[in-house]
Tab-separated table of C-alpha atoms and ligand atoms in Angstrom:
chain	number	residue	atom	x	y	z
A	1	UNK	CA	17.944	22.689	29.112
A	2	UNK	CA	18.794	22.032	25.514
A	3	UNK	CA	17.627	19.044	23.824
A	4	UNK	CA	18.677	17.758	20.468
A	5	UNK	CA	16.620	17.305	17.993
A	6	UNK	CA	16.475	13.100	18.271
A	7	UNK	CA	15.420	13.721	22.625
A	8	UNK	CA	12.149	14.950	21.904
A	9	UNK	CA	10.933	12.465	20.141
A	10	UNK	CA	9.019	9.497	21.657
A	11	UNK	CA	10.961	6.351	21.811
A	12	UNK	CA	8.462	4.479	20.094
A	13	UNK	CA	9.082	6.308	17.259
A	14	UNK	CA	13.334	6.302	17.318
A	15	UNK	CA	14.694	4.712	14.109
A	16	UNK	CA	11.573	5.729	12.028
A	17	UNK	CA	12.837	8.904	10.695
A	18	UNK	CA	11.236	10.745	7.906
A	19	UNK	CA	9.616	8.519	5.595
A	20	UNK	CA	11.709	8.144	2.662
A	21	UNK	CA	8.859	8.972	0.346
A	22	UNK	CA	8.964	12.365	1.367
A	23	UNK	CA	12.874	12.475	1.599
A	24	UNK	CA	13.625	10.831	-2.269
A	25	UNK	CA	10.707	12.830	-3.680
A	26	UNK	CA	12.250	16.131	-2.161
A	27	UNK	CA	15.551	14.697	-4.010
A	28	UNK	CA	13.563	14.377	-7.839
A	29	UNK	CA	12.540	18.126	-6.961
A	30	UNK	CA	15.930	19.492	-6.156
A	31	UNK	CA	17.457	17.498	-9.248
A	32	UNK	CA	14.619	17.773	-11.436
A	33	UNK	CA	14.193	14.331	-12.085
A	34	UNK	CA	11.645	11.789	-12.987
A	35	UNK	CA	10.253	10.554	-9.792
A	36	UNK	CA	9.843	6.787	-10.356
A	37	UNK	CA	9.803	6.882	-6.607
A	38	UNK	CA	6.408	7.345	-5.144
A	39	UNK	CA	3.486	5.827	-6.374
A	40	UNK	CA	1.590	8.513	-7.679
A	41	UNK	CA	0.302	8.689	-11.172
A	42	UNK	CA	1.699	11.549	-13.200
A	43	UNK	CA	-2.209	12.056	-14.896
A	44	UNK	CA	-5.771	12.231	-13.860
A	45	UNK	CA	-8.752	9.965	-13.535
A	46	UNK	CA	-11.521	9.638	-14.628
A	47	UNK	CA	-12.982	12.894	-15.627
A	48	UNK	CA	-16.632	11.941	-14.140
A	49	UNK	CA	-14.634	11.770	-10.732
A	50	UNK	CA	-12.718	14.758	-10.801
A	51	UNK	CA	-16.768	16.729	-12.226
A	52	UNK	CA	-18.154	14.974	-8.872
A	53	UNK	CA	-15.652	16.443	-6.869
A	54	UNK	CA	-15.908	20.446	-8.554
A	55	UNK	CA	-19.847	19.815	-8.032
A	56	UNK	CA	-19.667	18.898	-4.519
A	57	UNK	CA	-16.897	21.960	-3.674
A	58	UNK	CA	-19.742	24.478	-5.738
A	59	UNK	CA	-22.605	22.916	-4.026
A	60	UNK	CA	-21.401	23.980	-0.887
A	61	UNK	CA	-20.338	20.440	0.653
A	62	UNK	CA	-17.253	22.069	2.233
A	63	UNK	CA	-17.783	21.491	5.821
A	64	UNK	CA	-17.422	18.262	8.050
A	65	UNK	CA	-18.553	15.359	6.264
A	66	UNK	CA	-20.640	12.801	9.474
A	67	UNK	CA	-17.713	11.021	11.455
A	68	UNK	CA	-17.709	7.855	9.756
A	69	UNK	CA	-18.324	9.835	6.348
A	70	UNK	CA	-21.093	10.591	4.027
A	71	UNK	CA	-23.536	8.092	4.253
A	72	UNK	CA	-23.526	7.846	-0.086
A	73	UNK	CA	-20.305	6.667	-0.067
A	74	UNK	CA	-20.702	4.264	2.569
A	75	UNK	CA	-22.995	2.906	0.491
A	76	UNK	CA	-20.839	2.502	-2.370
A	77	UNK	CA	-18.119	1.153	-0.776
A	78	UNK	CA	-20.819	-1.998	0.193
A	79	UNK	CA	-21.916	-1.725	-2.985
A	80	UNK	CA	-18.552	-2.440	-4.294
A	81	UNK	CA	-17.444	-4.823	-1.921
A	82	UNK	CA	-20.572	-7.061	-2.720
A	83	UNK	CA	-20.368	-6.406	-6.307
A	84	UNK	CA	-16.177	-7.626	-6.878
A	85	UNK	CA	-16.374	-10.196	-3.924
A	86	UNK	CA	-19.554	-10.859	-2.949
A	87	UNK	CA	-18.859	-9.530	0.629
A	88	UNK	CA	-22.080	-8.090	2.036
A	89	UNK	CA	-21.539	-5.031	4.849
A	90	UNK	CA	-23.892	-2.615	6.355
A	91	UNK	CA	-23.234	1.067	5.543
A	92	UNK	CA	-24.213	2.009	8.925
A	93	UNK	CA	-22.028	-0.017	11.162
A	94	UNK	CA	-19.685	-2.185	9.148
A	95	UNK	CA	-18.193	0.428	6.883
A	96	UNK	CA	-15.650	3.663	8.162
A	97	UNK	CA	-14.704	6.206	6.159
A	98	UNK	CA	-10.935	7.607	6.879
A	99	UNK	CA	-8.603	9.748	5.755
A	100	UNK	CA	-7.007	7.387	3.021
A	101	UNK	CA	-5.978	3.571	4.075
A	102	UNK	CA	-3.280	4.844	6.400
A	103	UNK	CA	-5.456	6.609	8.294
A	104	UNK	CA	-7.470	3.021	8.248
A	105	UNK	CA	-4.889	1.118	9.419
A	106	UNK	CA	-3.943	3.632	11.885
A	107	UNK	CA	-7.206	3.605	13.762
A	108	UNK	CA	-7.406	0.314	13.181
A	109	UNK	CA	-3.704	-0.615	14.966
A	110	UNK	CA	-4.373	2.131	17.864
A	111	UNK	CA	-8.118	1.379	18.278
A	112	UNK	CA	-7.403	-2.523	18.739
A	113	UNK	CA	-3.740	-3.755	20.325
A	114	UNK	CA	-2.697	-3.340	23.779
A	115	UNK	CA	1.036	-2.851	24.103
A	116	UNK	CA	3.202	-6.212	24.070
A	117	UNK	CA	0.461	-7.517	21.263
A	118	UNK	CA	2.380	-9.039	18.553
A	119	UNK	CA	1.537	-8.057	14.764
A	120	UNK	CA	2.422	-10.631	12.168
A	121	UNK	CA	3.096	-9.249	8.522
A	122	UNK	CA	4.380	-9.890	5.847
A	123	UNK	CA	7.891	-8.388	4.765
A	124	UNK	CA	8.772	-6.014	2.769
A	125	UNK	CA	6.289	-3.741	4.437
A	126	UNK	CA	4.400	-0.585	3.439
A	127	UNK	CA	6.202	2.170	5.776
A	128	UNK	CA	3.720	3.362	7.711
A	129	UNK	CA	2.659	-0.447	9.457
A	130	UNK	CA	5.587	-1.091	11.577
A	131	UNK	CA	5.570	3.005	12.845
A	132	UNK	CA	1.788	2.527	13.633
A	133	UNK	CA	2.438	-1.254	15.252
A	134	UNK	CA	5.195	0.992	17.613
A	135	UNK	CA	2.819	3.986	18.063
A	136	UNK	CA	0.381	1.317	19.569
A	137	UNK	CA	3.374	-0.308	21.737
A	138	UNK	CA	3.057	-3.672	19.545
A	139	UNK	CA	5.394	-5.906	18.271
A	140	UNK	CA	6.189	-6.619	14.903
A	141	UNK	CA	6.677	-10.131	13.715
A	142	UNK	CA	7.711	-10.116	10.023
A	143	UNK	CA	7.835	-12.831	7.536
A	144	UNK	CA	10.003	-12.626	4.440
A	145	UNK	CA	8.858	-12.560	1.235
A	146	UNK	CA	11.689	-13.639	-1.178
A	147	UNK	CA	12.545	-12.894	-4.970
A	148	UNK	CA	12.170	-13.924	-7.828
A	149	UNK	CA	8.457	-15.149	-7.232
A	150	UNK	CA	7.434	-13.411	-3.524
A	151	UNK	CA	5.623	-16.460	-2.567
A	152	UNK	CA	4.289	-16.791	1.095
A	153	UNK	CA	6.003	-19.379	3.041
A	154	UNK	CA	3.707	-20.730	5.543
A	155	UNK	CA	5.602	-22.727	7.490
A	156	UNK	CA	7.202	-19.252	8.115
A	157	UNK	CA	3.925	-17.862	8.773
A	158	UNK	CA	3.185	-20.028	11.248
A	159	UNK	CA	6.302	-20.094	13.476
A	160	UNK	CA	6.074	-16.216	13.641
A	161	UNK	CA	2.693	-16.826	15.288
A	162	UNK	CA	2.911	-16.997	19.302
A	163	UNK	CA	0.660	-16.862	22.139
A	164	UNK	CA	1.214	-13.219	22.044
A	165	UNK	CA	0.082	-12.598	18.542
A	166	UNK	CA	-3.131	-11.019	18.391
A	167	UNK	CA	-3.267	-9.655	14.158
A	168	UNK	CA	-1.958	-10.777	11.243
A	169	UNK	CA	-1.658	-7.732	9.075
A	170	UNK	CA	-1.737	-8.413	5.078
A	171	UNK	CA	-1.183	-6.791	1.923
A	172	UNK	CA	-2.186	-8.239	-1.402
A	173	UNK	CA	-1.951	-7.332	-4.239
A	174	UNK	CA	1.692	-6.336	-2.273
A	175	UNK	CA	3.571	-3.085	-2.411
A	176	UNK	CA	6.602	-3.065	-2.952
A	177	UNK	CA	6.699	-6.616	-4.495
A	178	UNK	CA	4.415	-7.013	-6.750
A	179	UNK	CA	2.931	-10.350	-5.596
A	180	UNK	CA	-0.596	-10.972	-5.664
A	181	UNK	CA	-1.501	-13.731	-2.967
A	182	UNK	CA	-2.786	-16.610	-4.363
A	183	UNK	CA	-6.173	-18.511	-2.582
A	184	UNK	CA	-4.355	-21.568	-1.154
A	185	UNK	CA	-1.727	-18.543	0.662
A	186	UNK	CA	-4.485	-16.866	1.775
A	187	UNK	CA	-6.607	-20.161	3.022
A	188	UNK	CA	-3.566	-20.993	5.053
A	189	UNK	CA	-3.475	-17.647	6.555
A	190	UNK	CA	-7.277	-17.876	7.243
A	191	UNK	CA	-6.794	-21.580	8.848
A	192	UNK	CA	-4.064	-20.037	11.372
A	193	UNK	CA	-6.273	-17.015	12.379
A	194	UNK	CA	-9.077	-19.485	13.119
A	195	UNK	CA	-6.973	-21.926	15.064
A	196	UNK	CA	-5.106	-19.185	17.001
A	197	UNK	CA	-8.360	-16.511	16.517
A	198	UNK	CA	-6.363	-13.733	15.503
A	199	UNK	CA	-7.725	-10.401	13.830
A	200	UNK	CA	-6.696	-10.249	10.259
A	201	UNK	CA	-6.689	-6.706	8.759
A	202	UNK	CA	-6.128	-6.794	5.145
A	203	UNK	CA	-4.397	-3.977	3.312
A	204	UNK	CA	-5.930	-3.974	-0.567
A	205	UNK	CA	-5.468	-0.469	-2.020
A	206	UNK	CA	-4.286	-2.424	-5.078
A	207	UNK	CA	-7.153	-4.152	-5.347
A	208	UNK	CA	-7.888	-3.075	-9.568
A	209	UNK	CA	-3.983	-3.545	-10.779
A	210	UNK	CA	-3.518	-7.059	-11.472
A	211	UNK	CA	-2.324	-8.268	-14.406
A	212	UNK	CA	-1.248	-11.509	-16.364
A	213	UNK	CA	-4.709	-13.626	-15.272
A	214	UNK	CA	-3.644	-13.022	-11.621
A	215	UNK	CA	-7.261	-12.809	-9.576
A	216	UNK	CA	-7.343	-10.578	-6.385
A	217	UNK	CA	-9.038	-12.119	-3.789
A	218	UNK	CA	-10.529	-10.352	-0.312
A	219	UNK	CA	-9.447	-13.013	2.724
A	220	UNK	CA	-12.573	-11.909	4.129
A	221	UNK	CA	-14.445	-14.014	0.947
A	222	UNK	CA	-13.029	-17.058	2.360
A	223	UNK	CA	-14.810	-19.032	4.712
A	224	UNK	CA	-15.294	-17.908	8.700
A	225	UNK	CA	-13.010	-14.774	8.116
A	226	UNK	CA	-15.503	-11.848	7.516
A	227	UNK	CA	-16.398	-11.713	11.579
A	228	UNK	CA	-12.496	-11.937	11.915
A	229	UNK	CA	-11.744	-9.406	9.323
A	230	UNK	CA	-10.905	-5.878	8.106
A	231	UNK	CA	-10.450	-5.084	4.852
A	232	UNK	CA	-8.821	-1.667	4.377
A	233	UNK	CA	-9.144	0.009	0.814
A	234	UNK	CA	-8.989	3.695	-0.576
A	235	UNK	CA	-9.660	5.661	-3.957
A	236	UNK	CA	-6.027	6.939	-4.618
A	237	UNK	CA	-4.700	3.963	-6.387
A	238	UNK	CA	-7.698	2.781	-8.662
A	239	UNK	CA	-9.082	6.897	-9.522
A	240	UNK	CA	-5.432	8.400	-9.827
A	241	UNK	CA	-6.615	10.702	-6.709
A	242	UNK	CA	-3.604	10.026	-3.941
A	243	UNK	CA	-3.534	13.547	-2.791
A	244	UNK	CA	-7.295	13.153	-1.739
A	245	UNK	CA	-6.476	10.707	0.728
A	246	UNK	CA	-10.348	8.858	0.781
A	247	UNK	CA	-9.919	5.404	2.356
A	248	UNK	CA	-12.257	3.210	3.769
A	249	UNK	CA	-12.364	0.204	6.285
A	250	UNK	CA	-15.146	-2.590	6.181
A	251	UNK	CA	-15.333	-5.270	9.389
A	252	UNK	CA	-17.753	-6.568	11.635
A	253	UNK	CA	-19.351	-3.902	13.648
A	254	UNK	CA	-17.485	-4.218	16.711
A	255	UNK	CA	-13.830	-4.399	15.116
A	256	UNK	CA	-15.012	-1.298	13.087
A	257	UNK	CA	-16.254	0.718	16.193
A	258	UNK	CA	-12.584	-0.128	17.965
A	259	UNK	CA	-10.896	1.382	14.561
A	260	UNK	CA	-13.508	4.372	14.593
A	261	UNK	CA	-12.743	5.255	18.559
A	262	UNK	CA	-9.074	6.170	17.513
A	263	UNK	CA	-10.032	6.977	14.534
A	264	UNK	CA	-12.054	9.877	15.743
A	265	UNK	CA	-8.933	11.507	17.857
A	266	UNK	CA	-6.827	11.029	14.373
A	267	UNK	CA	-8.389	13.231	11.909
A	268	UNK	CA	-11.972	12.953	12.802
A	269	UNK	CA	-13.418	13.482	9.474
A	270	UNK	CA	-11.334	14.178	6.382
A	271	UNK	CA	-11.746	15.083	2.491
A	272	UNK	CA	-15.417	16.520	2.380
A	273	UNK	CA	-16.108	17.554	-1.291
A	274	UNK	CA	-13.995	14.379	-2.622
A	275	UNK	CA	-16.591	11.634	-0.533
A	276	UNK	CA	-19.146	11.909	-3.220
A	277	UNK	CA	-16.825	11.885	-5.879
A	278	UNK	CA	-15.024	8.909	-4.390
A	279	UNK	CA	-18.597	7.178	-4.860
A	280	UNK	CA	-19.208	8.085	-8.544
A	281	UNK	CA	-15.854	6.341	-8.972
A	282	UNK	CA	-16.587	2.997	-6.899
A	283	UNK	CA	-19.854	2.793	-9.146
A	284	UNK	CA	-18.084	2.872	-12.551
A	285	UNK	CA	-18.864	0.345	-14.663
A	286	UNK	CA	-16.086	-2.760	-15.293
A	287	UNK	CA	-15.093	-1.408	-17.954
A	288	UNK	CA	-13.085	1.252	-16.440
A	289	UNK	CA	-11.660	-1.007	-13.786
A	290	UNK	CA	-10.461	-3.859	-16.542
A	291	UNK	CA	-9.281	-0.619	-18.790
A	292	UNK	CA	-7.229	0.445	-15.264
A	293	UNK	CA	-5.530	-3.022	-15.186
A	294	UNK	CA	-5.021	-3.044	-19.239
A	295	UNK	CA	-2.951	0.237	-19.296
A	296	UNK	CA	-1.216	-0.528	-16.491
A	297	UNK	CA	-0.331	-3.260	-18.013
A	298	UNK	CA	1.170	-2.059	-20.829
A	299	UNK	CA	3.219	0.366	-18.162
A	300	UNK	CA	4.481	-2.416	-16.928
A	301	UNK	CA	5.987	-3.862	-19.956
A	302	UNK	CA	7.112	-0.772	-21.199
A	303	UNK	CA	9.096	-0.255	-18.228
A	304	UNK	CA	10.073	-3.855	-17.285
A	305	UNK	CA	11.679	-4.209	-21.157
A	306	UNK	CA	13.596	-0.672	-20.412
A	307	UNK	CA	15.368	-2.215	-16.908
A	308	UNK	CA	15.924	-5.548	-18.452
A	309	UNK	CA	17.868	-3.594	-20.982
A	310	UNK	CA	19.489	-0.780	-19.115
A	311	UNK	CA	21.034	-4.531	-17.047
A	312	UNK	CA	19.234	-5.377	-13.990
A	313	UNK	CA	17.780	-7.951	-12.754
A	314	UNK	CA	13.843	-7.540	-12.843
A	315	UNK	CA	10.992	-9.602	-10.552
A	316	UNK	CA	8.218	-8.687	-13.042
A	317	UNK	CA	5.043	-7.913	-10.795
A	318	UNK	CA	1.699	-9.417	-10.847
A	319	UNK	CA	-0.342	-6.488	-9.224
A	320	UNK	CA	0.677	-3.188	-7.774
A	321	UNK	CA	2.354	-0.720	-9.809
A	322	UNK	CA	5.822	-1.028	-8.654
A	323	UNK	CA	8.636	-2.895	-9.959
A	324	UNK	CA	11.549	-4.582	-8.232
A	325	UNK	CA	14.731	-4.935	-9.546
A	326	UNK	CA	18.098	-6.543	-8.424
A	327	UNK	CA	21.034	-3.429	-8.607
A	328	UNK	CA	23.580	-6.076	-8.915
A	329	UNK	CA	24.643	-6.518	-12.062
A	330	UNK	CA	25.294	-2.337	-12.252
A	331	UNK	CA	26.926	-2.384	-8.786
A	332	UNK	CA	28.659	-5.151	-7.466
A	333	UNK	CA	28.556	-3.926	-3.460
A	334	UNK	CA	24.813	-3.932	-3.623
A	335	UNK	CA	24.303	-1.545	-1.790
A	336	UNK	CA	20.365	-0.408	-2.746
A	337	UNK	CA	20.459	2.625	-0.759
A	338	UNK	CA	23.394	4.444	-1.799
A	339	UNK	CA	22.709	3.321	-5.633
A	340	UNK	CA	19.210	5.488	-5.113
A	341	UNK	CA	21.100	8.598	-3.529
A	342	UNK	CA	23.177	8.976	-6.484
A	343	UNK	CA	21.000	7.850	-9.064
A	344	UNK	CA	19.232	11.578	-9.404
A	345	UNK	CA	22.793	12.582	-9.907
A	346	UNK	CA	23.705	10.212	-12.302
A	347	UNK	CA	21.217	9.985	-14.715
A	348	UNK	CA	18.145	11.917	-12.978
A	349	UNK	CA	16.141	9.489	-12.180
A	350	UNK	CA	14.440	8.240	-9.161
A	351	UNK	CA	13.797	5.162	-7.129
A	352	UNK	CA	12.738	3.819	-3.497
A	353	UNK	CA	15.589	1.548	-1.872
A	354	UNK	CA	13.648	-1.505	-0.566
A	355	UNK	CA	15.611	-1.574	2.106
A	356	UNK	CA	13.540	0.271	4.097
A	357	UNK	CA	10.510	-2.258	3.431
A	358	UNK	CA	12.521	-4.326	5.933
A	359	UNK	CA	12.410	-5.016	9.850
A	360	UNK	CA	16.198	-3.262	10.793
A	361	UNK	CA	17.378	-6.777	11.998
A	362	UNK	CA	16.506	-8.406	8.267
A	363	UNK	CA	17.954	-5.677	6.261
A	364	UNK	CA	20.280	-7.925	4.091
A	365	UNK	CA	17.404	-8.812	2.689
A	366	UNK	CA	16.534	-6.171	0.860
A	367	UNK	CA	19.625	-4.602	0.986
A	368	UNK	CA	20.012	-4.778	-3.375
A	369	UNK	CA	17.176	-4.062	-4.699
A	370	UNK	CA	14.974	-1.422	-5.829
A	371	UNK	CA	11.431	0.064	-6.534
A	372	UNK	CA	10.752	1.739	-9.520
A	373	UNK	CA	6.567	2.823	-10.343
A	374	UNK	CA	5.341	2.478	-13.434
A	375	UNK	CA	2.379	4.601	-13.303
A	376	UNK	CA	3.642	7.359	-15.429
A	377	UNK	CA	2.953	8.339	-18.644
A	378	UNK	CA	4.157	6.676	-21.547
A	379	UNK	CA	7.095	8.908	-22.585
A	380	UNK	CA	8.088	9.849	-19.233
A	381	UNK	CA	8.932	6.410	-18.479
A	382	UNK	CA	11.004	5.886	-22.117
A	383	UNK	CA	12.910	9.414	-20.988
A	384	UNK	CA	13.800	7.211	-17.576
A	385	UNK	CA	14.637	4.059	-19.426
A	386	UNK	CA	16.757	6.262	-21.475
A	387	UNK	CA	18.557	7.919	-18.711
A	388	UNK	CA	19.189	4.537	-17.132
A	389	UNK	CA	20.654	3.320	-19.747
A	390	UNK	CA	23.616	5.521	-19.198
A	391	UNK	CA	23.835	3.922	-15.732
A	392	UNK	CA	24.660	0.505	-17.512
A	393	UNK	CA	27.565	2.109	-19.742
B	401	PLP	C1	0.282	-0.924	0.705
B	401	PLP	C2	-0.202	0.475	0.855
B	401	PLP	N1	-1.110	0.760	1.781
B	401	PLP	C3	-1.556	2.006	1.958
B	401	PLP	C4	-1.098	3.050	1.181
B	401	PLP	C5	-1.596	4.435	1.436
B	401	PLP	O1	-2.858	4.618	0.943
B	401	PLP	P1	-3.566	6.024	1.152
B	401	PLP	O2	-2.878	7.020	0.281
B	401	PLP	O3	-4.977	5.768	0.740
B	401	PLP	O4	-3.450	6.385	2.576
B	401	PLP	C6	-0.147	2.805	0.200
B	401	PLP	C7	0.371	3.911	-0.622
B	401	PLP	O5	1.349	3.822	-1.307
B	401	PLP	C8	0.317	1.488	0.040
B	401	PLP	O6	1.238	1.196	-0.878
């Protein structure tokens, strides 16, 4: 019998589509245009990373790193964690190596909730949560973040939380806003998992890109949370290595062998040769981490100035390296989605509608605005301010 397309797939995963990472960066290929889109940076690392890696592929470490990954970089992902937060883990036991943070947070979501377990998270979302939270069965239960400052309402917070809600799933520094979650947020975050003892899994790939003073801070620092924990990180974001997908997930021991047990049917093992590399990174000294932030920075601006004057309306970010912006004042109907179809045509340039950050039933939302990265070099991101200003006129 035929079947269309749409009636093979599961129904968990209806509405989900193709991510739109794939589809808008497919659209800066066919247009040739600058792909402010995904956040990937348009140079390399550090070149001590990217030796580590060529020595480990000509040493021969090509074959099936240990399940929960080389036992080096476990180390320096402890190492780390004690040495920006103070947070002490055990290698063997407390820290999993996966195939980048999604893979993380996949395991992680499929290792732990039953189905009818509600997540709550925070909204806009990273793509790949609520698809996972529905792979698993689960339920999400968003809570809006608003513009112009993101700030967390808790009250919010804690009227999402029911007696089905067994996570609260967290992203600071937070992509696609920018926000960086202050301490008192995150203490009243930590207060409600205690009272209600939820599982907190904390998403903190943009752990190194905070600017303006902001301070990143681990909820599993604060007090009671480390045995209630996960803290989910990779190398992508802070080594300029996203296509090596090495990610990592530190817990207590028995939340980390729930995350490894799926984890294990997922990819198994992942990214041999760029595990040790991944730990030459992790043990960099600060300055390369404070130099990260500082030039990132200076992205920032450099791109922030260009929207304000090419006419939108811009939430300037604390961490991440993403910037929102309100498409209002350049199209009245708002609408974010069909603005960032058209743009490549326009002016060639690209962007991510945040509409699809949102639960379907909060769309309005997000409905007019838009994600631009900033992690591109210098004159590629003047060439897109320049193009954009044509938009305005
Ligand atoms: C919030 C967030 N989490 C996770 C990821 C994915 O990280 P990785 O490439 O290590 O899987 C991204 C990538 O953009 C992200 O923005």
């Amino acid at each position: 019998m035929a079947r269309d397309q749409n009636s093979y797939l599961t129904s968990r995963l209806r509405g989900f589509g193709s991510t739109i990472f794939a589809e808008m960066t497919a659209l800066a290929d066919e247009k040739a245009a600058i792909n402010l889109g995904q956040g990937f940076p348009d140079y390399d690392g550090p070149s001590v990373v990217l030796d580590a890696a060529v020595d480990a592929i000509r040493s021969g470490q090509n074959q099936y790193p240990p399940g929960p990954g080389i036992a080096d970089l476990r180390l320096a992902v402890a190492e780390h964690q004690r040495r920006f937060y103070g947070l002490s883990y055990e290698p063997d036991g407390e820290v999993l190596i996966t195939a980048g943070a999604t893979e993380a947070l996949a395991g992680a979501v499929l290792g732990i909730l039953e189905a009818g377990d509600e997540v709550v998270l925070l909204e806009p979302m990273y793509d790949s949560y609520q698809a996972c939270i529905a792979l698993a069965g689960a339920v999400t239960r968003p809570v809006t973040l608003r513009p112009p400052a993101y700030g967390l309402d808790l009250e919010a917070l804690r009227a999402a939380v029911t007696p089905r809600t067994r996570m609260i799933l967290l992203n600071t520094p937070h992509n696609p806003t920018g926000a960086v979650l202050e301490r008192e947020e995150l203490q009243g975050i930590a207060d409600l998992a205690v009272e209600h003892d939820l599982i907190v899994v904390s998403d903190e790939v943009y752990e190194h890109l905070v600017y303006d003073g902001a301070q990143h801070v681990s909820i599993a620092s604060l007090p009671g949370m480390r045995d209630r924990t996960l803290v989910i990180s990779s190398g992508g974001k802070t080594f300029n290595t996203t296509g090596w997908k090495v990610g990592w997930i530190c817990g207590p021991a028995k939340l980390v062998a729930a995350t490894r047990a799926a984890k294990q049917f997922l990819t198994y093992v992942s990214s041999g040769p760029f595990q040790p590399a991944i730990a030459v990174g992790l043990r960099l000294p600060d300055e390369y981490f404070v130099g990260l932030a500082a030039d990132l920075r200076r992205k920032r601006d450099r791109l922030t100035r260009g929207l304000v004057s090419a006419g939108f309306e811009t939430f300037t970010p604390r961490g991440t390296y993403f910037v929102t912006v309100d498409i209002r004042p350049l199209r009245s109907d708002g609408d974010g989605y069909a603005f960032c179809r058209e743009l490549p045509d326009r002016c060639g340039v690209v962007g991510i509608p945040n509409v699809v950050f949102y639960d379907r039933s909060h769309e309005r939302e997000g409905r007019h605005l838009v994600r631009f990265a900033f992690c591109k070099r210098d004159e590629v991101i003047d060439e897109a301010v320049e193009r954009l200003m044509g938009v305005a006129s």
